[in-house]
Structure formats: structure tokens, C-alpha cells
Amino acid sequence: MTALAGAAILAPTAAFAEDYTSGEDAIGCDVSIIEVGQPFDCDVEGPEGSDAALQATTSGADASIAGTVTSATKTISGGAASFTVTAPSTAGTLGLTAIVDGEAVDTASIEVVAAGTAGSSDELSGTGFENVGLAAGAAGLLVAGAATVFIGARRRAAQNA
């Protein structure tokens, strides 16, 4: 019996013996909306020592990653390789593809907007509670229930007196 209990306790430690990394290569950029012509950074994550590149596709005419459409390769160090990208001079969608060891592994989309419009919006963000009617109904039911309990207790007390 003791051996069975010991095996049950030690069995989960076998799961810790192997390194369970995600195995997924990914791209991460520090913006999702950028003004035309502005630089931003993207990281390509992958296995340590792998070669990484970044490829840009745009509806505009002049996407720039260090002067080319596909960047020169960089070696992944510390889990990622960093790239500085300059948004094209025309508004539209900039598609970025992470390439690790010659294979396309992940994509990201950056919305390129006209100068002065990044981060602005004509609408206010919605805040507050929108179900005031439900709250009022719940409060009414709570008061009605409390009144019913109070009246019932008074009647019972009157009958027992």
C-alpha cells in the first residue's frame, strides 16, 4: 500500500522531466495602428540560434524594412530577433510575415493611417452601467421580498400571542 501511495505521489514529477516549450514561432509588434512614415518595432520569436527575417506586404508603394521588402536575416538571441519597420507613406494595411529558418511562421497586420489620426476617434468610449432598468427591477423585487418577510413575521407573532 505504501509503494502505491509513493508511486501516486511521484508520478506527476515525470511530467516535469521534459521541457514543454510552446514550439510556436511568433511575431509581435509594438503597435497595431501607426501613422504614415513612422517607425515601429517588431520581434520575431523562435528557437535560439535560428535565422529570422521579416517580410512586408503593403497596399502602398514603399514599405521599408531597412530599405528592402524582405529584411536581412538576424539570429534569434534571447528568444527573439528585433526589427525596426518604417510604415509606408500611404495609408492602408501593412502585412508582416515572420520567417524563421526560411519558413513563414506567423503574420501580423498593421493599420497605417494618415498623419494626425493615430489614436484619435470620433466616438467616446462606453463607460458606466447600461442596465439601470434591470437594477431598478432587482431593487424593487428585493424591497417586495423584504416587506413580505416582515409582514409574515408580524402575522405569525400576532397569531402566537
Coordinates of C-alpha atoms in Angstrom, one line a residue, residues 25-28 42-47 50-57 65 69-76 80-81 83 95-108:
D25 CA 7.3 30.8 -33.6
A26 CA 5.5 34.1 -33.5
I27 CA 5.6 37.8 -34.5
G28 CA 4.8 40.6 -32.1
C42 CA 8.5 44.0 -34.3
D43 CA 10.0 40.9 -32.6
V44 CA 10.2 37.5 -34.3
E45 CA 10.2 34.8 -31.7
G46 CA 11.6 31.3 -32.3
P47 CA 14.2 28.7 -31.3
S50 CA 17.6 30.2 -35.7
D51 CA 17.7 32.7 -38.6
A52 CA 14.8 35.1 -38.6
A53 CA 13.6 37.6 -41.3
L54 CA 10.6 39.9 -41.7
Q55 CA 8.7 40.4 -44.9
A56 CA 6.4 43.3 -45.6
T57 CA 3.4 43.4 -47.9
I65 CA 12.3 47.4 -43.7
V69 CA 10.8 44.4 -48.8
T70 CA 12.3 41.4 -47.1
S71 CA 14.8 42.1 -44.4
A72 CA 18.2 40.6 -44.0
T73 CA 18.2 37.7 -41.6
K74 CA 19.0 38.1 -38.0
T75 CA 20.0 35.4 -35.5
I76 CA 17.4 34.8 -32.8
A80 CA 13.6 36.8 -30.3
A81 CA 15.1 38.9 -33.1
F83 CA 13.3 44.5 -36.4
G95 CA 1.0 42.8 -43.7
L96 CA 4.1 41.4 -41.9
T97 CA 5.2 37.9 -42.2
A98 CA 7.8 36.3 -39.8
I99 CA 10.2 33.9 -41.4
V100 CA 12.2 31.5 -39.3
D101 CA 14.8 29.3 -41.0
G102 CA 13.3 30.0 -44.4
E103 CA 9.7 29.1 -43.3
A104 CA 6.9 31.6 -43.0
V105 CA 5.6 31.0 -39.4
D106 CA 3.3 33.9 -38.4
T107 CA 1.7 37.0 -39.7
A108 CA 0.6 40.4 -38.3

